[in-house]
XYZ file of C-alpha atoms in Angstrom:
572
model
C -237.007 -123.897 -88.592
C -236.654 -123.891 -92.354
C -233.322 -123.067 -93.958
C -233.052 -121.647 -97.474
C -229.826 -121.810 -99.459
C -228.782 -120.447 -102.819
C -225.685 -121.008 -104.949
C -223.903 -118.362 -107.012
C -221.130 -118.459 -109.589
C -219.137 -115.459 -110.766
C -217.103 -114.601 -113.824
C -213.466 -113.689 -113.551
C -212.979 -109.927 -113.600
C -209.933 -110.419 -115.802
C -212.259 -111.389 -118.632
C -213.786 -107.911 -118.400
C -210.952 -105.782 -117.021
C -207.383 -107.169 -117.253
C -206.220 -104.880 -114.467
C -208.642 -106.378 -111.944
C -207.300 -109.081 -109.626
C -210.575 -110.169 -108.072
C -210.841 -113.972 -108.113
C -214.081 -115.587 -109.266
C -215.643 -118.350 -107.219
C -218.639 -120.561 -106.554
C -220.346 -119.907 -103.224
C -223.144 -121.524 -101.237
C -225.119 -119.013 -99.160
C -227.541 -119.395 -96.293
C -230.420 -116.978 -96.815
C -232.626 -117.962 -93.864
C -232.638 -117.828 -90.901
C -229.541 -115.589 -90.994
C -227.703 -114.584 -94.212
C -224.151 -115.942 -94.363
C -221.710 -117.595 -96.748
C -221.637 -121.301 -95.966
C -219.011 -122.620 -98.424
C -216.763 -121.024 -101.031
C -214.972 -122.794 -103.891
C -212.141 -120.756 -105.386
C -210.653 -120.647 -108.866
C -213.824 -120.918 -110.890
C -215.017 -118.614 -113.666
C -218.330 -119.456 -115.354
C -220.446 -117.899 -118.064
C -224.214 -117.589 -117.802
C -226.241 -120.842 -117.602
C -223.087 -122.817 -116.743
C -223.914 -123.959 -113.189
C -225.704 -127.086 -111.914
C -226.234 -128.214 -108.315
C -227.139 -131.591 -106.791
C -227.461 -132.723 -103.174
C -223.802 -133.719 -103.041
C -221.975 -131.818 -105.802
C -221.696 -128.514 -107.646
C -220.804 -128.485 -111.366
C -219.364 -125.342 -112.948
C -218.317 -125.116 -116.604
C -215.319 -122.848 -117.062
C -215.445 -119.858 -119.381
C -211.983 -120.071 -120.942
C -211.368 -123.833 -120.875
C -213.147 -126.932 -122.136
C -213.459 -128.349 -118.628
C -216.068 -128.675 -115.888
C -215.061 -128.256 -112.250
C -216.753 -130.674 -109.851
C -216.979 -129.581 -106.210
C -218.034 -131.793 -103.309
C -220.584 -130.193 -101.000
C -219.932 -132.797 -98.298
C -216.159 -132.338 -98.122
C -216.085 -128.684 -99.163
C -213.329 -129.020 -101.769
C -212.751 -129.459 -105.482
C -213.202 -133.115 -106.337
C -212.375 -133.339 -110.034
C -211.628 -131.448 -113.235
C -213.441 -133.131 -116.128
C -212.248 -132.291 -119.683
C -214.504 -132.292 -122.750
C -213.798 -132.087 -126.498
C -215.047 -128.475 -126.754
C -216.050 -125.604 -124.529
C -219.256 -125.850 -122.570
C -221.771 -122.981 -122.831
C -224.663 -124.348 -120.726
C -225.388 -126.939 -118.031
C -228.477 -128.658 -116.617
C -229.026 -131.547 -114.205
C -231.655 -134.277 -114.648
C -232.926 -137.094 -112.375
C -230.893 -136.067 -109.304
C -232.832 -138.568 -107.137
C -231.329 -141.440 -109.170
C -227.741 -140.221 -109.065
C -228.050 -137.535 -111.726
C -227.414 -137.014 -115.426
C -225.478 -133.865 -116.257
C -226.520 -132.329 -119.589
C -224.012 -130.069 -121.328
C -224.415 -127.703 -124.279
C -221.265 -127.322 -126.339
C -219.777 -124.526 -128.378
C -220.336 -126.513 -131.582
C -224.091 -126.892 -131.060
C -224.185 -130.416 -129.636
C -225.758 -131.805 -126.460
C -223.732 -134.154 -124.237
C -225.195 -136.345 -121.495
C -222.974 -137.587 -118.675
C -224.268 -140.197 -116.226
C -222.547 -139.207 -113.010
C -222.735 -142.602 -111.290
C -221.673 -144.748 -114.269
C -219.405 -142.531 -116.357
C -221.425 -143.186 -119.495
C -221.174 -140.272 -121.940
C -223.627 -139.768 -124.802
C -223.396 -137.074 -127.455
C -225.921 -135.960 -130.032
C -225.108 -134.797 -133.506
C -224.524 -131.125 -134.283
C -228.184 -130.107 -134.324
C -227.560 -126.387 -133.737
C -225.597 -124.202 -136.130
C -224.070 -122.201 -133.281
C -223.335 -122.667 -129.579
C -225.969 -124.197 -127.291
C -226.496 -121.296 -124.904
C -229.289 -122.611 -122.666
C -230.635 -125.951 -121.418
C -233.749 -126.837 -119.429
C -235.192 -130.103 -118.066
C -238.891 -130.569 -117.301
C -239.990 -131.721 -113.804
C -240.875 -135.215 -115.043
C -237.378 -135.648 -116.547
C -238.826 -136.726 -119.890
C -237.874 -133.733 -122.023
C -234.815 -131.535 -122.506
C -234.811 -128.105 -124.144
C -231.736 -126.795 -125.935
C -231.610 -123.180 -127.096
C -228.890 -121.809 -129.329
C -227.490 -118.590 -130.693
C -228.913 -119.639 -134.075
C -232.401 -118.597 -132.759
C -233.731 -122.188 -132.687
C -235.011 -124.261 -129.768
C -235.032 -128.073 -129.872
C -237.031 -130.465 -127.733
C -235.349 -133.814 -126.960
C -236.611 -137.013 -125.358
C -234.362 -137.809 -122.393
C -235.344 -141.531 -122.117
C -234.676 -141.954 -125.831
C -231.237 -140.385 -125.541
C -230.303 -142.647 -122.617
C -231.693 -145.856 -124.104
C -229.343 -148.738 -124.945
C -231.582 -149.898 -127.794
C -230.516 -147.173 -130.231
C -228.582 -148.737 -133.126
C -226.605 -145.565 -133.860
C -226.512 -144.256 -130.309
C -227.600 -140.671 -129.668
C -225.927 -139.345 -132.828
C -228.748 -140.822 -134.897
C -231.552 -139.477 -132.702
C -233.361 -136.429 -133.931
C -235.158 -133.922 -131.705
C -238.889 -134.332 -131.143
C -239.699 -130.765 -132.159
C -238.052 -127.611 -133.408
C -239.257 -124.128 -132.432
C -238.235 -121.462 -134.923
C -240.447 -118.460 -134.125
C -237.617 -116.385 -132.634
C -235.471 -114.312 -134.984
C -232.243 -113.838 -132.984
C -230.200 -115.676 -130.367
C -231.952 -117.496 -127.514
C -230.730 -116.150 -124.189
C -232.716 -118.347 -121.784
C -235.574 -120.829 -121.509
C -237.289 -122.530 -118.578
C -239.970 -125.175 -118.072
C -243.083 -124.804 -115.979
C -243.430 -126.659 -112.704
C -246.159 -129.061 -113.818
C -245.482 -132.699 -114.627
C -248.648 -133.395 -116.649
C -249.598 -132.919 -120.262
C -250.574 -129.297 -119.725
C -247.088 -128.114 -118.858
C -245.588 -125.037 -120.518
C -242.179 -123.510 -121.111
C -241.088 -119.921 -121.699
C -238.288 -118.795 -124.006
C -236.651 -115.382 -124.299
C -234.693 -114.070 -127.254
C -232.549 -111.043 -127.928
C -235.120 -109.891 -130.473
C -237.127 -108.568 -127.501
C -239.759 -111.296 -127.383
C -240.828 -113.927 -124.847
C -242.995 -116.814 -126.038
C -245.030 -119.185 -123.880
C -245.238 -122.660 -125.469
C -247.389 -125.731 -124.933
C -245.057 -128.690 -124.434
C -247.553 -131.324 -125.577
C -248.655 -129.718 -128.848
C -245.613 -127.539 -129.506
C -247.781 -124.534 -130.379
C -247.159 -120.984 -129.083
C -249.750 -119.943 -126.513
C -248.805 -116.295 -126.135
C -246.128 -113.917 -127.435
C -244.983 -111.038 -125.217
C -243.196 -108.085 -126.798
C -240.651 -106.445 -124.488
C -239.303 -102.912 -124.618
C -235.656 -104.060 -124.808
C -233.577 -107.195 -125.168
C -233.869 -109.576 -122.199
C -230.866 -111.146 -120.508
C -232.305 -113.455 -117.840
C -235.603 -115.202 -117.222
C -237.330 -117.128 -114.422
C -240.817 -118.516 -113.854
C -243.109 -118.177 -110.840
C -243.350 -121.375 -108.683
C -247.084 -121.637 -109.528
C -246.616 -120.719 -113.220
C -248.695 -117.585 -112.729
C -246.130 -115.179 -114.182
C -242.538 -114.863 -115.338
C -239.821 -112.305 -114.628
C -237.334 -110.888 -117.129
C -234.075 -109.078 -116.373
C -232.694 -106.280 -118.593
C -229.398 -104.504 -119.165
C -230.444 -101.380 -117.273
C -230.808 -103.394 -114.031
C -234.631 -103.459 -114.080
C -236.980 -106.439 -113.921
C -240.199 -106.843 -115.923
C -243.153 -108.700 -114.403
C -245.489 -110.460 -116.890
C -248.751 -111.900 -115.533
C -249.937 -114.930 -117.506
C -253.496 -114.734 -116.183
C -254.102 -111.017 -116.726
C -252.667 -109.665 -119.952
C -253.595 -106.375 -121.620
C -253.084 -104.812 -125.007
C -251.605 -101.391 -125.582
C -255.063 -99.859 -125.152
C -255.352 -101.460 -121.692
C -258.350 -103.504 -122.848
C -258.634 -106.948 -121.288
C -257.927 -109.670 -123.809
C -260.636 -111.920 -122.393
C -263.192 -109.169 -123.093
C -262.013 -108.755 -126.667
C -262.190 -112.489 -127.322
C -265.628 -112.952 -125.789
C -267.166 -110.192 -127.894
C -268.975 -108.501 -124.994
C -267.999 -105.064 -126.221
C -270.177 -105.488 -129.326
C -273.273 -106.330 -127.312
C -273.511 -110.070 -127.832
C -272.504 -112.870 -125.519
C -269.370 -114.659 -126.609
C -268.372 -118.256 -126.150
C -267.437 -119.631 -122.767
C -263.700 -119.083 -122.385
C -261.133 -121.003 -120.337
C -260.131 -119.542 -116.999
C -256.517 -119.366 -118.182
C -256.128 -116.742 -120.953
C -253.215 -118.721 -122.402
C -255.605 -121.323 -123.793
C -258.044 -118.930 -125.498
C -257.655 -119.810 -129.209
C -258.604 -116.315 -130.387
C -255.706 -114.756 -128.484
C -252.875 -117.156 -129.227
C -251.922 -115.312 -132.412
C -252.195 -111.852 -130.839
C -248.890 -110.499 -129.426
C -249.036 -108.697 -126.101
C -246.951 -105.530 -125.804
C -245.821 -105.009 -122.221
C -245.831 -101.428 -121.052
C -242.420 -99.925 -120.179
C -243.886 -98.331 -117.059
C -246.434 -100.840 -115.741
C -245.013 -103.794 -113.790
C -241.438 -102.629 -114.428
C -239.278 -102.791 -111.308
C -236.553 -100.146 -111.197
C -233.903 -99.552 -108.566
C -234.388 -96.046 -107.215
C -231.140 -94.163 -107.708
C -228.959 -97.289 -107.376
C -226.820 -98.636 -110.192
C -226.616 -102.424 -110.057
C -225.743 -103.111 -113.686
C -227.351 -105.644 -116.043
C -229.386 -108.454 -114.493
C -227.366 -111.533 -115.486
C -229.384 -114.143 -113.556
C -232.717 -114.500 -111.762
C -234.438 -116.998 -109.501
C -237.511 -117.095 -107.267
C -237.649 -118.185 -103.647
C -239.733 -121.176 -102.576
C -242.834 -119.182 -101.596
C -242.653 -116.915 -104.642
C -242.748 -113.717 -102.574
C -239.140 -112.637 -103.207
C -236.865 -112.589 -106.255
C -233.080 -112.886 -106.192
C -231.072 -111.230 -108.964
C -227.366 -111.344 -109.771
C -225.874 -108.258 -111.448
C -222.868 -107.251 -113.495
C -221.586 -105.153 -110.581
C -221.298 -108.235 -108.377
C -224.315 -107.483 -106.187
C -227.047 -109.958 -105.302
C -230.326 -108.090 -104.763
C -233.553 -109.315 -103.173
C -236.768 -107.891 -104.661
C -240.214 -107.808 -103.060
C -242.550 -109.425 -105.626
C -245.720 -107.986 -104.076
C -244.511 -104.382 -103.989
C -242.242 -104.538 -107.034
C -239.235 -102.834 -105.492
C -235.804 -103.560 -104.026
C -236.010 -105.164 -100.592
C -232.347 -105.358 -99.649
C -228.834 -106.086 -100.864
C -227.802 -109.624 -99.914
C -224.083 -109.625 -100.796
C -221.503 -107.935 -103.034
C -218.896 -110.137 -104.765
C -217.233 -107.297 -106.729
C -217.302 -109.658 -109.729
C -220.123 -110.329 -112.220
C -222.645 -112.793 -110.780
C -223.473 -114.919 -113.813
C -225.384 -117.804 -112.185
C -227.793 -117.986 -109.263
C -229.769 -121.102 -108.204
C -232.152 -121.183 -105.234
C -232.156 -124.625 -103.549
C -235.263 -126.276 -102.046
C -235.850 -125.458 -98.360
C -234.449 -127.766 -95.695
C -236.227 -128.667 -92.476
C -239.732 -129.794 -93.389
C -241.158 -132.201 -90.731
C -242.035 -134.802 -93.366
C -238.516 -135.086 -94.751
C -236.680 -134.221 -91.520
C -234.164 -132.202 -93.475
C -233.353 -135.065 -95.850
C -233.869 -135.158 -99.588
C -236.098 -137.611 -101.398
C -233.127 -139.225 -103.099
C -232.612 -142.923 -102.409
C -228.909 -142.780 -103.281
C -226.020 -140.460 -102.488
C -223.117 -139.908 -104.840
C -219.994 -139.372 -102.758
C -217.610 -139.498 -105.739
C -218.471 -138.887 -109.379
C -217.349 -141.261 -112.128
C -215.530 -139.392 -114.858
C -216.961 -139.678 -118.384
C -215.980 -142.690 -120.451
C -216.264 -143.152 -124.171
C -219.586 -144.548 -125.290
C -217.910 -147.470 -127.056
C -216.878 -148.767 -123.621
C -220.522 -149.706 -122.936
C -221.259 -151.360 -126.286
C -222.899 -154.804 -125.824
C -220.934 -157.754 -127.239
C -221.812 -159.218 -130.632
C -224.826 -161.493 -130.589
C -226.544 -159.793 -127.658
C -229.806 -157.945 -128.180
C -229.290 -154.287 -128.960
C -231.376 -153.229 -125.952
C -229.373 -155.244 -123.421
C -227.379 -153.467 -120.722
C -223.633 -154.109 -121.143
C -221.899 -156.277 -118.559
C -219.418 -153.526 -117.658
C -222.179 -150.994 -116.930
C -221.566 -150.335 -113.211
C -223.615 -147.967 -111.058
C -221.571 -146.593 -108.136
C -223.506 -144.894 -105.337
C -224.459 -145.320 -101.688
C -227.986 -146.151 -100.567
C -229.215 -143.352 -98.330
C -232.134 -145.292 -96.813
C -233.542 -148.777 -96.452
C -235.102 -150.242 -99.557
C -238.848 -150.662 -99.404
C -239.947 -154.290 -99.629
C -243.514 -155.420 -100.308
C -245.468 -156.537 -97.263
C -246.411 -160.187 -97.780
C -248.448 -161.948 -95.103
C -251.063 -164.708 -95.188
C -252.720 -163.206 -92.105
C -253.778 -160.089 -93.999
C -257.258 -160.270 -95.453
C -258.035 -159.053 -98.918
C -259.799 -155.978 -97.611
C -256.842 -155.160 -95.344
C -254.451 -155.383 -98.265
C -256.708 -153.159 -100.359
C -256.709 -150.547 -97.591
C -252.940 -150.285 -97.556
C -251.738 -147.101 -99.185
C -249.500 -148.004 -102.112
C -248.436 -146.047 -105.114
C -249.515 -147.218 -108.540
C -245.926 -148.016 -109.431
C -245.446 -150.136 -106.300
C -248.694 -152.019 -106.903
C -247.616 -152.810 -110.459
C -244.251 -154.076 -109.244
C -245.789 -156.320 -106.577
C -248.519 -157.733 -108.854
C -248.015 -160.683 -111.187
C -249.592 -158.673 -114.015
C -250.957 -155.215 -114.676
C -253.985 -154.341 -112.519
C -257.291 -154.273 -114.423
C -257.750 -150.581 -113.636
C -254.587 -149.724 -115.572
C -255.599 -151.926 -118.499
C -259.052 -150.351 -118.749
C -257.567 -146.855 -118.479
C -255.093 -147.675 -121.259
C -257.835 -149.023 -123.517
C -259.903 -145.912 -122.953
C -256.954 -143.635 -123.641
C -256.123 -145.390 -126.897
C -259.745 -145.237 -128.104
C -260.923 -141.959 -126.611
C -261.913 -140.399 -129.909
C -265.653 -139.627 -130.201
C -267.809 -141.859 -132.380
C -265.644 -144.955 -131.955
C -267.980 -146.648 -129.488
C -265.214 -146.991 -126.926
C -265.922 -146.543 -123.212
C -265.086 -143.201 -121.662
C -262.141 -142.798 -119.310
C -264.371 -142.571 -116.233
C -266.387 -145.632 -117.254
C -263.218 -147.577 -117.979
C -261.715 -146.678 -114.611
C -264.933 -147.757 -112.846
C -264.861 -151.070 -114.676
C -261.209 -151.517 -113.841
C -261.810 -150.835 -110.137
C -264.718 -153.273 -110.102
C -262.648 -155.965 -111.811
C -259.699 -155.346 -109.490
C -261.897 -155.873 -106.407
C -263.521 -159.004 -107.794
C -266.797 -157.363 -108.856
C -268.872 -158.056 -111.945
C -268.381 -155.638 -114.802
C -271.625 -156.603 -116.591
C -275.003 -154.902 -116.538
C -277.229 -155.829 -113.589
C -280.379 -155.684 -115.755
C -279.102 -158.282 -118.225
C -281.087 -161.613 -117.901
C -277.956 -163.605 -118.640
C -276.168 -161.865 -115.801
C -279.063 -162.590 -113.384
C -279.134 -166.273 -114.348
C -275.387 -166.458 -113.874
C -275.744 -165.017 -110.373
C -278.490 -167.532 -109.506
C -276.379 -170.438 -110.723
C -273.439 -169.199 -108.654
C -275.769 -168.898 -105.650
C -276.932 -172.516 -106.053
C -273.374 -173.785 -106.255
C -272.363 -171.833 -103.163
C -275.322 -173.151 -101.130
C -274.563 -176.706 -102.239
C -271.034 -176.303 -100.964
C -272.265 -174.811 -97.668
C -274.751 -177.642 -97.054
C -272.142 -180.267 -97.848
C -269.747 -178.704 -95.351
C -272.472 -178.604 -92.699
C -273.235 -182.309 -93.230
C -269.574 -183.200 -92.883
C -269.325 -181.121 -89.718
C -272.394 -182.785 -88.230
C -271.107 -186.282 -89.057
C -267.742 -185.459 -87.554
C -269.321 -184.409 -84.257
C -271.395 -187.623 -84.165
C -268.210 -189.649 -84.513
C -266.647 -187.719 -81.671
C -269.691 -188.259 -79.389
C -269.824 -192.021 -80.174
C -266.141 -192.476 -79.489
C -266.411 -190.592 -76.194
C -269.388 -192.769 -75.152
C -267.541 -195.937 -76.110
C -269.920 -196.791 -78.960
C -268.828 -197.981 -82.393
C -268.934 -195.469 -85.236
C -270.021 -197.831 -88.012
C -273.405 -196.158 -88.788
C -271.969 -192.733 -89.347
C -271.168 -193.267 -92.972
C -274.751 -194.276 -93.789
C -276.168 -191.322 -91.914
C -273.741 -189.007 -93.593
C -274.816 -190.317 -96.944
C -278.461 -190.023 -95.980
C -277.850 -186.503 -94.684
C -276.249 -185.479 -97.955
C -279.237 -186.794 -99.866
C -281.612 -184.896 -97.617
C -279.906 -181.550 -98.244
C -282.009 -180.407 -101.134
C -281.942 -176.989 -102.680
C -284.819 -174.588 -103.010
C -285.779 -172.596 -106.055
C -283.164 -169.910 -105.446
C -280.468 -172.337 -104.305
C -281.167 -171.984 -100.548
C -280.873 -175.284 -98.670
C -284.008 -176.437 -96.861
C -283.608 -177.194 -93.178
C -280.411 -175.192 -92.901
C -281.409 -173.531 -89.626
C -282.207 -176.916 -87.990
C -278.807 -178.308 -88.953
C -277.059 -175.304 -87.475
C -278.930 -175.696 -84.197
C -278.102 -179.418 -83.983
C -274.471 -178.719 -84.674
C -274.364 -176.066 -81.957
C -275.963 -178.438 -79.432
C -273.500 -181.160 -80.323
C -270.531 -178.904 -79.860
């Protein structure tokens, strides 16, 4: 049976009402099969977007102190209190399968990266003019989004920030892109769930707008105009829609595949021109990628697709998240209630729990209990104890060593959670058997002495894919690479030079076969003479005469091959 968990963090009631004595906390809940509180960590007060969860730890940035509380999920206690130079306003976790890198947004507008297993701490320059209020990491762990109260969003390269080859460390690295279409503070942003080039991200601002962006090109795909300022935002697991939470406790549903204008006229119809009587151009199935509509804002109706609690006052929606199947939405409110919404019907399903303190953070964890994973995560390492941040100068390579070299004191501390996979090497395996083994592209590249031809051809095609350059297409290059990888000929079969080359190879192969047959026949004659007690002095002459008699035909086929095979069989 599958088990679904979610983690919540609350804000101290004293920050809102000094007379209240309700303690804030971080709690891990079991949602299915039976709702219950699994673990509670006391003495924690966090602002919005200040919670991150891994398989072994929970990280909560404190609202009134420049510290991050680290809680151990295995032991159920507070493991460490990590101080930082300034207050933290947002948290995000990257590459949890490799130990994890905690990304922190500071009050001064910087981004700090903390490698949990090594203690290495990297800090960017002050790229934002105000506090970094939201952070997001894409599923491929290549990009990091940082949104600020200065209305700007920056896109960073995570591998570039973590690289040792930077001469000025991360302080000299500039963001890849800057998104400046919003006019007021950024309240939240989230990436899509795709790991390819067509991934998107959605940003929400207090100016009442939500913009869907293309990560690869950096261009806005669609702008949604809301009826009021949003507070929280989450994206559907299939990137079909997004949900926005408001101050009045309602939730707005925005469908990315079916958007309408204020006149309720389908945008795809307007772009295709069918209303004027002529057939328009063929449009993409996803309205986000229709060029004619990317500059047209969509005003969402205050009544359509607006989920309202009937007669119940929950307070502002401070946080949102979607369950694994996408059929239910969890929302955390200012009143301390956690509400489950039915996404299909657009109404309140039930009240999960009441903390009596503002629920500022809510994260739904992946389900546990799939037969493939047997309840275990895909992580190859487990971090039982975090390594507190160290100054970046502690990992500076000595003088004279290449700038990209890893320092000698760079130590990775973690426990292997499973056996390491080793390549299967055996002389008994045929080439076809090895080719049939299912291996990932990364594993095949690691085991090979060089890059496979299929990867080289695909890279050549990708670098020269522009039309009119005379370069092979991607499909043609992949076919050539597969043929070269399996020992095939990549030339044209109708080429006379290729046919002559094949005939010459055929002649050489038949010459080798006939020579081996002659040697085999001579060897059996020696054996028969020795068994009969006769001397074997005439074998060499006959072997020489036999090799002279093995002549080749026009196409390289040896004459008398069948007779030699029969004699050999009789001798054996």
